[in-house]
PDB file of C-alpha atoms in Angstrom:
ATOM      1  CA  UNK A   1      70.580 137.315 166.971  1.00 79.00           C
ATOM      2  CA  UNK A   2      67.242 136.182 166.904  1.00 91.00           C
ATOM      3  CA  UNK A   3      67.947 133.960 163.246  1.00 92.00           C
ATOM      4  CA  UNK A   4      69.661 131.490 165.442  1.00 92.00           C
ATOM      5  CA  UNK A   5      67.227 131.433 168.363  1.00 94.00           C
ATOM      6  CA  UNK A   6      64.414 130.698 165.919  1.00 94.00           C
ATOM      7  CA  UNK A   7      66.250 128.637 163.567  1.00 94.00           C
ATOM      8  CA  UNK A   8      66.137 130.641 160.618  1.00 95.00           C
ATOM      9  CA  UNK A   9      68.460 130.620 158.077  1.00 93.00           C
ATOM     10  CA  UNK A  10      67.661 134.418 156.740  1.00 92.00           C
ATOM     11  CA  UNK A  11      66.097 137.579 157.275  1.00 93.00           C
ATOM     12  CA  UNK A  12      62.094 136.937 156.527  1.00 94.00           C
ATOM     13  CA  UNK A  13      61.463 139.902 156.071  1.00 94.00           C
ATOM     14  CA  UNK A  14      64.328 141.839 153.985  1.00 89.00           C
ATOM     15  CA  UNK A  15      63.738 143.885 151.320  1.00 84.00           C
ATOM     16  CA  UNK A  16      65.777 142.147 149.027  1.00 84.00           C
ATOM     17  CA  UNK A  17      63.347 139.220 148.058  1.00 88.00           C
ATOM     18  CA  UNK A  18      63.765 138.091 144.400  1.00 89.00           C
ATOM     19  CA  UNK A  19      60.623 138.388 142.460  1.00 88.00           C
ATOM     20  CA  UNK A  20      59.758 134.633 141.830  1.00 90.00           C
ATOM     21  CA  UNK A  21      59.062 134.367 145.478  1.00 93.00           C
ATOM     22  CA  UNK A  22      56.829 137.118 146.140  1.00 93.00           C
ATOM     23  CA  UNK A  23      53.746 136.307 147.905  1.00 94.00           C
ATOM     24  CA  UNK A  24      51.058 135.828 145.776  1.00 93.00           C
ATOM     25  CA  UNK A  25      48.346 137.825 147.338  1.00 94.00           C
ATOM     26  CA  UNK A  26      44.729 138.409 145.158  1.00 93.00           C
ATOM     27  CA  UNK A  27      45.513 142.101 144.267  1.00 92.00           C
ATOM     28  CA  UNK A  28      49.111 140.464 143.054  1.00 91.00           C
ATOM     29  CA  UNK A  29      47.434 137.746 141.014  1.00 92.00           C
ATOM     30  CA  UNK A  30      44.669 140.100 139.534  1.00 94.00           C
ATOM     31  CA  UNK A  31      47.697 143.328 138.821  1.00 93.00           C
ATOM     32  CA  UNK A  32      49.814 140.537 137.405  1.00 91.00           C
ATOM     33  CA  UNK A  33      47.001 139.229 134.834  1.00 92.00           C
ATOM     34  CA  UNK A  34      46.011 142.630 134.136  1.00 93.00           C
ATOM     35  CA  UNK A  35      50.209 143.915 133.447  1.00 91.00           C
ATOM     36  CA  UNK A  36      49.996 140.881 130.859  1.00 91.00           C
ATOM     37  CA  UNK A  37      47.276 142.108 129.291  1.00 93.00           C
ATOM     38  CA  UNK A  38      48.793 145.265 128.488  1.00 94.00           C
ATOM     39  CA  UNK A  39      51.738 143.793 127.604  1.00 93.00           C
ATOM     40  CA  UNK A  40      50.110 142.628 124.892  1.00 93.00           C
ATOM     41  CA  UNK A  41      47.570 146.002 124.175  1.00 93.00           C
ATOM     42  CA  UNK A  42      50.185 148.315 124.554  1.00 95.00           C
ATOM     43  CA  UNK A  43      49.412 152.164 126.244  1.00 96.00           C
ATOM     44  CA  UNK A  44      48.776 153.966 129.388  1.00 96.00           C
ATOM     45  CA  UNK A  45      48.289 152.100 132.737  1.00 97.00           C
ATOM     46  CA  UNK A  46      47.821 153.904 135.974  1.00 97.00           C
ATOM     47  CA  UNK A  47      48.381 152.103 139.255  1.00 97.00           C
ATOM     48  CA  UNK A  48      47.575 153.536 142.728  1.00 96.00           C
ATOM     49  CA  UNK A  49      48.029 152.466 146.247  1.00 95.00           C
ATOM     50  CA  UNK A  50      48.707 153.458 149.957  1.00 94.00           C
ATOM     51  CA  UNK A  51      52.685 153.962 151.214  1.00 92.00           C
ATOM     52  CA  UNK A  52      53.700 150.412 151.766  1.00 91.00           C
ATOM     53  CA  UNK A  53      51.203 148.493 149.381  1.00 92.00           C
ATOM     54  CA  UNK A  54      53.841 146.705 147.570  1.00 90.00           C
ATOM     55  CA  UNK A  55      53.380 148.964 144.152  1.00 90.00           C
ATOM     56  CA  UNK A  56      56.988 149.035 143.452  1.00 88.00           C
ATOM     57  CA  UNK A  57      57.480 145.405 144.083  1.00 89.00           C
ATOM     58  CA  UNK A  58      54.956 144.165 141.776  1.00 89.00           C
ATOM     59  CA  UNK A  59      56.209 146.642 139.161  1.00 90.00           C
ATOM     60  CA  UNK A  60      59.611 145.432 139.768  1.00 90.00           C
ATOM     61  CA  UNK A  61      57.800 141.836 139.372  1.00 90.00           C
ATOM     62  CA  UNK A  62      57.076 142.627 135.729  1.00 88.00           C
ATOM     63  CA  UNK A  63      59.909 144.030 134.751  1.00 91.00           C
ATOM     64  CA  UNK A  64      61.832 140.641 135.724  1.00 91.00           C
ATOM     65  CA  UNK A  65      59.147 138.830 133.952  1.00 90.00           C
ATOM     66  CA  UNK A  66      59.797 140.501 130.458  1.00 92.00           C
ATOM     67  CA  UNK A  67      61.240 138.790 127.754  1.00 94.00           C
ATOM     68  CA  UNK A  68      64.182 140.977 126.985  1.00 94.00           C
ATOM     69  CA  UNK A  69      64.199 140.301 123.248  1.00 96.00           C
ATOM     70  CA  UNK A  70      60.705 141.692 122.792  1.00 96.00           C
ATOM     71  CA  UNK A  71      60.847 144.645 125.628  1.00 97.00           C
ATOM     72  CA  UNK A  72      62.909 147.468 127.225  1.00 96.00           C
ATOM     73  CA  UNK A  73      62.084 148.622 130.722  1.00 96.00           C
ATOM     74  CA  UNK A  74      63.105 151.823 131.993  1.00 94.00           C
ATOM     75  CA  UNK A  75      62.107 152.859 135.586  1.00 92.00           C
ATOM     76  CA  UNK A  76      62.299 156.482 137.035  1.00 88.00           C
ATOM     77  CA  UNK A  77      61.077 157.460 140.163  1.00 87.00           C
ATOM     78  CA  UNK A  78      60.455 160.989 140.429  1.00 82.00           C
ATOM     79  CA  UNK A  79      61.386 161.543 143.794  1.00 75.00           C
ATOM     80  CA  UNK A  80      65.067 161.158 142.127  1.00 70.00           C
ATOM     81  CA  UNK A  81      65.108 164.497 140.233  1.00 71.00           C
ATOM     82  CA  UNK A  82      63.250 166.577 137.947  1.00 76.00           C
ATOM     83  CA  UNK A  83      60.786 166.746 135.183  1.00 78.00           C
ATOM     84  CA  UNK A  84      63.617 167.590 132.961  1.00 85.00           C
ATOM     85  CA  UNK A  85      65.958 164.795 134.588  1.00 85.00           C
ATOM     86  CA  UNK A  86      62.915 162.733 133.870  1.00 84.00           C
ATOM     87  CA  UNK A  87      63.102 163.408 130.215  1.00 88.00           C
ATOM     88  CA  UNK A  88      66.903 163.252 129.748  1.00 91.00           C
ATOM     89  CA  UNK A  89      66.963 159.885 131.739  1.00 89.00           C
ATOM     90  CA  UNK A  90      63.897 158.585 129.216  1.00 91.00           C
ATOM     91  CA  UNK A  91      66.582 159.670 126.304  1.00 94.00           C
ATOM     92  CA  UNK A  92      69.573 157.608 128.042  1.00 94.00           C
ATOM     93  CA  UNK A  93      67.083 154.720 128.540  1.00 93.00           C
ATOM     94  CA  UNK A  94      66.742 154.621 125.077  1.00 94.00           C
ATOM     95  CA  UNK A  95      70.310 155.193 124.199  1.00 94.00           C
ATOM     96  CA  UNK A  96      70.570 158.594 123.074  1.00 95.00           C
ATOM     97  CA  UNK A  97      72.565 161.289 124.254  1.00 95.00           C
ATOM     98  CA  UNK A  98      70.059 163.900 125.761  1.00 94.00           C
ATOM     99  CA  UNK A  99      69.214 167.079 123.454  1.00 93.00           C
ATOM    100  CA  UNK A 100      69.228 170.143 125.185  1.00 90.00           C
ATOM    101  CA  UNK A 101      66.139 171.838 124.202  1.00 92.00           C
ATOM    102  CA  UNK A 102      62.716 170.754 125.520  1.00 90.00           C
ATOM    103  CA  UNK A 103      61.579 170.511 121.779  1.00 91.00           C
ATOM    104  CA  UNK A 104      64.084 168.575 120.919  1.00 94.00           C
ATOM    105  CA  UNK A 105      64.463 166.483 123.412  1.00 94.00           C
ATOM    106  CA  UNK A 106      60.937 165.615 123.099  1.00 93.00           C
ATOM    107  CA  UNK A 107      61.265 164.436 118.991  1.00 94.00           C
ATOM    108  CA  UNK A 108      64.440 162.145 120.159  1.00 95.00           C
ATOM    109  CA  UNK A 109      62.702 160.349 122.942  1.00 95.00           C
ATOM    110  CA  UNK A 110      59.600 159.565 120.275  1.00 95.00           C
ATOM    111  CA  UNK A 111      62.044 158.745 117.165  1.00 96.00           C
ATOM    112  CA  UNK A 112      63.925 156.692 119.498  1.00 96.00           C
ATOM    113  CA  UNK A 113      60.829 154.958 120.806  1.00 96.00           C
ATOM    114  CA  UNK A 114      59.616 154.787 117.492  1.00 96.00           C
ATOM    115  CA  UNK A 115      63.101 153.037 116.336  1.00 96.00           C
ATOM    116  CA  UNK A 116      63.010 150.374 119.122  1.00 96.00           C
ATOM    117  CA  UNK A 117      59.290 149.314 118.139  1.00 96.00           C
ATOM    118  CA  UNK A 118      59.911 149.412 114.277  1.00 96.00           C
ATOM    119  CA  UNK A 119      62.745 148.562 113.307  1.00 96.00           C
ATOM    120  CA  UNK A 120      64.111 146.185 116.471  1.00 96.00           C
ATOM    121  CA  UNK A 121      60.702 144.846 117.009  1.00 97.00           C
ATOM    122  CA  UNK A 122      61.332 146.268 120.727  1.00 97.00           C
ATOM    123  CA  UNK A 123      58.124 147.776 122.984  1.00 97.00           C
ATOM    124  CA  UNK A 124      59.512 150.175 125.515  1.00 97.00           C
ATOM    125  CA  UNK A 125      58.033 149.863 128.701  1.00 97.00           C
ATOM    126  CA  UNK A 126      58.441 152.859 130.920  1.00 96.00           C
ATOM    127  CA  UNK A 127      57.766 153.170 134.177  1.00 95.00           C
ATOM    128  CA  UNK A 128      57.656 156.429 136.380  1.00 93.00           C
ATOM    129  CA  UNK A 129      57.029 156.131 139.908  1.00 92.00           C
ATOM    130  CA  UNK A 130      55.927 158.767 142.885  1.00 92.00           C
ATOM    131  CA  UNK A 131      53.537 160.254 140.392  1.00 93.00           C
ATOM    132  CA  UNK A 132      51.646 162.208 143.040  1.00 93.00           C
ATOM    133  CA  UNK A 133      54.475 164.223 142.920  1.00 91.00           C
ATOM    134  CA  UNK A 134      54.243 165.476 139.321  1.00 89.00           C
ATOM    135  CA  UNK A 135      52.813 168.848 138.465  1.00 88.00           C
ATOM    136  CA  UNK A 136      50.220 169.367 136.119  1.00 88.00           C
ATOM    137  CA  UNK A 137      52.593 170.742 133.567  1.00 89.00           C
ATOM    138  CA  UNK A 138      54.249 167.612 133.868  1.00 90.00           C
ATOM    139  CA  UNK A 139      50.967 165.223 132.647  1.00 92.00           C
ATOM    140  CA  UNK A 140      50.105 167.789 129.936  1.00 90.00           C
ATOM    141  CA  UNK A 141      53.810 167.135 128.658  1.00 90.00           C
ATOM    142  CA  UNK A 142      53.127 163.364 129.249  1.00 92.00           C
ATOM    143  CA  UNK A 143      50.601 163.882 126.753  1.00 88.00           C
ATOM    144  CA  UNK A 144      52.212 165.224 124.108  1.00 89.00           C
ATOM    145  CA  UNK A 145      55.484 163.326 124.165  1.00 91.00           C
ATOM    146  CA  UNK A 146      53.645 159.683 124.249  1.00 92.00           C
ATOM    147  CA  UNK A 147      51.257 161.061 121.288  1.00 90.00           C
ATOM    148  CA  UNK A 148      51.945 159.303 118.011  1.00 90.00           C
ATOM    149  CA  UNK A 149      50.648 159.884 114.627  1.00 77.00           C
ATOM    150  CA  UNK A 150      48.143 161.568 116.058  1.00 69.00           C
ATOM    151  CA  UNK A 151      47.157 159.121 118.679  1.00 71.00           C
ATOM    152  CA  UNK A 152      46.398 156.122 115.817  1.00 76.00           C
ATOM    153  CA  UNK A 153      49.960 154.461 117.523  1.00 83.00           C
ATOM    154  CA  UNK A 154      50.909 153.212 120.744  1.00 92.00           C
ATOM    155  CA  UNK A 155      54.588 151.721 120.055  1.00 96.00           C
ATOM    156  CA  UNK A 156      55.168 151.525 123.940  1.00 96.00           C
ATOM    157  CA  UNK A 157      54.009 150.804 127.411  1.00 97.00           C
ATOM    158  CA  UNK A 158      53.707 153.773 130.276  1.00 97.00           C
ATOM    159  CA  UNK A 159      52.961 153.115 133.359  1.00 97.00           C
ATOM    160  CA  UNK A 160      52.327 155.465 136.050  1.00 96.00           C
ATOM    161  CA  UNK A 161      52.306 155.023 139.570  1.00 96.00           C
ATOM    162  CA  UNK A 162      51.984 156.668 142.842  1.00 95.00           C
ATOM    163  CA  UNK A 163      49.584 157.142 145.647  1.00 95.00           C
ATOM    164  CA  UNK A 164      46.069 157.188 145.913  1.00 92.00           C
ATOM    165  CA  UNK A 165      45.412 160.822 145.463  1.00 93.00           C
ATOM    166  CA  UNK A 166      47.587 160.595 142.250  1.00 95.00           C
ATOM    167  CA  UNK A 167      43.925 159.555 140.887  1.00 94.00           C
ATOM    168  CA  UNK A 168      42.483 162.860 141.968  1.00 93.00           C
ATOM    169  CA  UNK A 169      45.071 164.832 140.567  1.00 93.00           C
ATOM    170  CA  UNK A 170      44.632 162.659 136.651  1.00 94.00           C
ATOM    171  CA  UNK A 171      40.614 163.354 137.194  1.00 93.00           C
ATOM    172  CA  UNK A 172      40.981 167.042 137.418  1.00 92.00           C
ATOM    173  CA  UNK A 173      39.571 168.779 133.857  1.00 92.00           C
ATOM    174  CA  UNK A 174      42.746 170.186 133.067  1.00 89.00           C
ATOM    175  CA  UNK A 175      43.937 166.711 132.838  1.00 91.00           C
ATOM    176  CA  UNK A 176      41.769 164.944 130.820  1.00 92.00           C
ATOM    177  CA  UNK A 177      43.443 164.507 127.817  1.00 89.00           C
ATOM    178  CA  UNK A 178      46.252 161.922 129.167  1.00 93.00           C
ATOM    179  CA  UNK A 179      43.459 160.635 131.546  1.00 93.00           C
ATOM    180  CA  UNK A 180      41.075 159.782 128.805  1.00 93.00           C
ATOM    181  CA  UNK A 181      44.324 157.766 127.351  1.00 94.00           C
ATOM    182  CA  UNK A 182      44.853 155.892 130.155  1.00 95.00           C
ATOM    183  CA  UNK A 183      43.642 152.107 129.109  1.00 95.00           C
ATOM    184  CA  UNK A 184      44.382 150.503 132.266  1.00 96.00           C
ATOM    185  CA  UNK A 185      44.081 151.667 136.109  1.00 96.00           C
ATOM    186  CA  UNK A 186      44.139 149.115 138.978  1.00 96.00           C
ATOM    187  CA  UNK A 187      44.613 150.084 142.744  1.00 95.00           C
ATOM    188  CA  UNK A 188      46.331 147.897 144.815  1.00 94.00           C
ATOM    189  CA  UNK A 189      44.719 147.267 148.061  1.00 94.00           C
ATOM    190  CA  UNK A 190      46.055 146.503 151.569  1.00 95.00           C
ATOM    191  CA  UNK A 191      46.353 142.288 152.039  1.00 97.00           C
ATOM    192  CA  UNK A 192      43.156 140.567 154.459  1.00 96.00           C
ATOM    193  CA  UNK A 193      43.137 139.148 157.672  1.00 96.00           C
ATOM    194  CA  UNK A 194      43.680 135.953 156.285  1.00 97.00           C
ATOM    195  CA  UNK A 195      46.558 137.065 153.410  1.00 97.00           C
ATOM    196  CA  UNK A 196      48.897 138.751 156.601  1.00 98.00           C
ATOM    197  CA  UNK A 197      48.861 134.985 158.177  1.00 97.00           C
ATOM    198  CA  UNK A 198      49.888 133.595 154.936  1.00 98.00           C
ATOM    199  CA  UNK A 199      52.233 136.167 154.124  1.00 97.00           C
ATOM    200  CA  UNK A 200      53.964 135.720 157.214  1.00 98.00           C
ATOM    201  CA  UNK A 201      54.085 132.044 157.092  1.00 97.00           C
ATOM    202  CA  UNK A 202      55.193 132.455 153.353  1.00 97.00           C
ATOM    203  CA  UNK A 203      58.382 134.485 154.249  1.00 97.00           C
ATOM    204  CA  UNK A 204      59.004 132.885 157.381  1.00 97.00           C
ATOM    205  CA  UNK A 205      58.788 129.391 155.301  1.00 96.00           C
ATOM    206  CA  UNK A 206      61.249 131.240 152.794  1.00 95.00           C
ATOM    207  CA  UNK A 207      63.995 131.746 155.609  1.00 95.00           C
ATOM    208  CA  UNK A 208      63.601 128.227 156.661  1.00 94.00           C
ATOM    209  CA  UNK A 209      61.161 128.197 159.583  1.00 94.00           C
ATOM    210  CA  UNK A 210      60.448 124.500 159.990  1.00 89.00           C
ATOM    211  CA  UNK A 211      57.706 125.196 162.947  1.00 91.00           C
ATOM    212  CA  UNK A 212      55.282 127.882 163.632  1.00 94.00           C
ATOM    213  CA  UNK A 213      56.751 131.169 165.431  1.00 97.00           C
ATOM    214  CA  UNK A 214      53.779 133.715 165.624  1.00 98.00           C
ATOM    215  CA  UNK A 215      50.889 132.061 166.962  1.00 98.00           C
ATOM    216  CA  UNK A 216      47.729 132.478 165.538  1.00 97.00           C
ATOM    217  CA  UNK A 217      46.743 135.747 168.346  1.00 98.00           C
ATOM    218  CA  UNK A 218      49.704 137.367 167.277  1.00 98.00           C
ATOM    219  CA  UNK A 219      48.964 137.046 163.461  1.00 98.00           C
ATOM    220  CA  UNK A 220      45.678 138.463 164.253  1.00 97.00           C
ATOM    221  CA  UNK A 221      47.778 141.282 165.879  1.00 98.00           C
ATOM    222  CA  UNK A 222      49.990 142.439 163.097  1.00 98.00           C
ATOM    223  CA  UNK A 223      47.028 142.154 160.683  1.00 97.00           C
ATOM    224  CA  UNK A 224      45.337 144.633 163.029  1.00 96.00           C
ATOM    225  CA  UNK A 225      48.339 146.920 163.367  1.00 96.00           C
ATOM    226  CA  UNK A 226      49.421 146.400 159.993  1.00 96.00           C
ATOM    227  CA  UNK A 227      46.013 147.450 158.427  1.00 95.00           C
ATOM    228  CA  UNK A 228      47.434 144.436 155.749  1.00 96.00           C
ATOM    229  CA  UNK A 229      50.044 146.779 154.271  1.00 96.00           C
ATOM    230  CA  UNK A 230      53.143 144.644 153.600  1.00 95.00           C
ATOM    231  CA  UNK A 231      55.634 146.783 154.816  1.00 94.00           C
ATOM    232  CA  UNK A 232      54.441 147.540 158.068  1.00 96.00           C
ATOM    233  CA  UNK A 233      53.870 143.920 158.149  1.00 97.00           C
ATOM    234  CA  UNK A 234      57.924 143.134 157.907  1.00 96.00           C
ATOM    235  CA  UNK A 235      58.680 146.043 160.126  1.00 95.00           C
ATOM    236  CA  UNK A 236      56.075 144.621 162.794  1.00 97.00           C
ATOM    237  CA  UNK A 237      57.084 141.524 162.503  1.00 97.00           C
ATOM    238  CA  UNK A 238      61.068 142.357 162.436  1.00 96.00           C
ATOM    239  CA  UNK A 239      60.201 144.396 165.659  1.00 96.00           C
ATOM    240  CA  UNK A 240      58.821 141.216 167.278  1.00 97.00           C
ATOM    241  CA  UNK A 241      60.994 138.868 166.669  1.00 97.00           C
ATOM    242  CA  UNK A 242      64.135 141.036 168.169  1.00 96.00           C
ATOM    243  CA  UNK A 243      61.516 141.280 171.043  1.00 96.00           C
ATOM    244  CA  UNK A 244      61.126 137.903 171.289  1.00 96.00           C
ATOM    245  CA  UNK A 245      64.645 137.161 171.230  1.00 96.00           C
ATOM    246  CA  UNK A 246      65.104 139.250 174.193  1.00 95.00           C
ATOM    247  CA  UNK A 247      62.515 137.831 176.328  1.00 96.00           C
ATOM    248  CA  UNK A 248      63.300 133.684 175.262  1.00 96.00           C
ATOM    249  CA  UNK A 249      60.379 133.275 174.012  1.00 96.00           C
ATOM    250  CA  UNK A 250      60.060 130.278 172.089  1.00 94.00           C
ATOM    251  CA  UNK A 251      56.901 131.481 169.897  1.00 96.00           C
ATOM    252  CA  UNK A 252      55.465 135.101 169.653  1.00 97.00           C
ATOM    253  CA  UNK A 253      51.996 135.789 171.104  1.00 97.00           C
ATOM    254  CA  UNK A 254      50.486 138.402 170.824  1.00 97.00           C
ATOM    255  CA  UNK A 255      51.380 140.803 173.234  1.00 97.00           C
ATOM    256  CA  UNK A 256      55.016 140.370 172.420  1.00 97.00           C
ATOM    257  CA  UNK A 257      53.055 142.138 168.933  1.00 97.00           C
ATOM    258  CA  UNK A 258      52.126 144.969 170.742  1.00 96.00           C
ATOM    259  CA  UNK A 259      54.661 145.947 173.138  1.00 96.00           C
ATOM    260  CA  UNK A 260      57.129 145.646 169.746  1.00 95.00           C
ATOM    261  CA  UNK A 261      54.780 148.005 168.673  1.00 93.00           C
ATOM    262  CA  UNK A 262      54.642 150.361 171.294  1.00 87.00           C
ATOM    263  CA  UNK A 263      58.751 150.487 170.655  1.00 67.00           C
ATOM    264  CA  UNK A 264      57.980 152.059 166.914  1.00 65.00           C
ATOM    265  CA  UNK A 265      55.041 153.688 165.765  1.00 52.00           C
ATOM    266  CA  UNK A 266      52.951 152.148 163.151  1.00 52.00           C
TER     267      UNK A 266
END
């Protein structure tokens, strides 16, 4: 397909890209040096962005980046079950056999913690995803169960992400207690006119373009399109270059961008 007819040697735009050659973007850089700095703090992070922003790929960024000997990452997205699911799959995470009472449940997850940090010399780091889905019931738990000796401890690392209005939710007065925990919140921004170039350019190089393909018009294009979020970016871009295939055309301009565009709806 079109690989061959523009002499690539992979998909540019898959999903599975390993971690070490993610594109670098400022909001990447800035996340990344913030992450590290609460690697070392220890706490509540919150980190927000639009559908598409590349949240879960710079959280699955830092959990490649870990030293393994000093942390333990569990991720749970919560768009995969329910609060309670959450809970039992915390437990299993840590290596413990689920209780079945709330209460109980609850004391195992924080001995366990508690065990990993102390006595292995082990952070947990856990990560739960689609937080705009949780309920408020669900934060005021989040409260209690990361609460230790009376909030003078903070043996692991939470981090909770979702999409923007997850922040509005956390602000409401009902929540303040975990909110006012929180140590860390960073929103991760859609890339600039001049980050979509090189991110395209930067995967492209990565499946072994050895000349430009998208001229500079077209760029311009799928930034506009795009509005810089990095998945609408590959599927743009993906879109065009089957397009282009079609047509023979040796490079994509930019109306080859649009009528790819006018195919899907972005």
């Amino acid at each position: 397909m079109y690989k061959s007819f523009y002499s690539l040697s992979d998909n540019p735009f898959k999903k599975e890209i390993e971690t070490k050659d993610l594109y670098q973007s400022e909001n990447l850089k800035e996340l990344s040096a913030r992450l590290d700095y609460l690697k070392k703090t220890r706490g509540i992070a919150v980190i927000i962005g639009e559908p598409g922003s590349g949240k879960t790929s710079a959280l699955r960024s830092m959990a490649d980046s870990v030293n393994p000997s000093l942390f333990k990452v569990i991720y749970f997205p919560l768009s995969t079950g329910s609060v309670m699911d959450f809970y039992r799959g915390i437990a299993i995470g840590l290596g413990e056999e689920p209780k079945f009472r709330k209460v109980d449940l609850f004391n195992q997850v924080q001995a366990a913690i508690l065990k990993f940090y102390n006595e292995k010399k082990i952070t947990p780091i856990i990560i739960l995803d689609e937080m705009q889905l949780a309920p408020n019931k669900f934060l005021s738990d989040l409260g209690i169960l990361f609460n230790f000796a009376m909030d003078s401890q903070n043996p692991f690392i939470l981090i909770l992400a979702g999409l923007s209005h997850f922040m509005t939710k956390l602000n409401l007065n009902h929540n303040q207690s975990l909110n006012q925990r929180v140590i860390m919140k960073y929103q991760l921004n859609s890339l600039n006119k001049e980050e979509v170039k090189a991110y395209v350019e930067h995967q492209l190089k990565l499946a072994g373009a050895n000349h430009p393909i998208f001229i500079p018009q077209a760029l311009e294009a799928i930034a506009l399109r795009s509005r810089g979020l990095p998945r609408l970016i590959n599927n743009i871009a993906v879109n065009s270059l089957l397009l282009g295939f079609q047509l023979k055309a040796e490079q994509i301009n930019q109306e080859i961008v649009f009528k790819a565009c006018e195919k899907d709806t972005f």
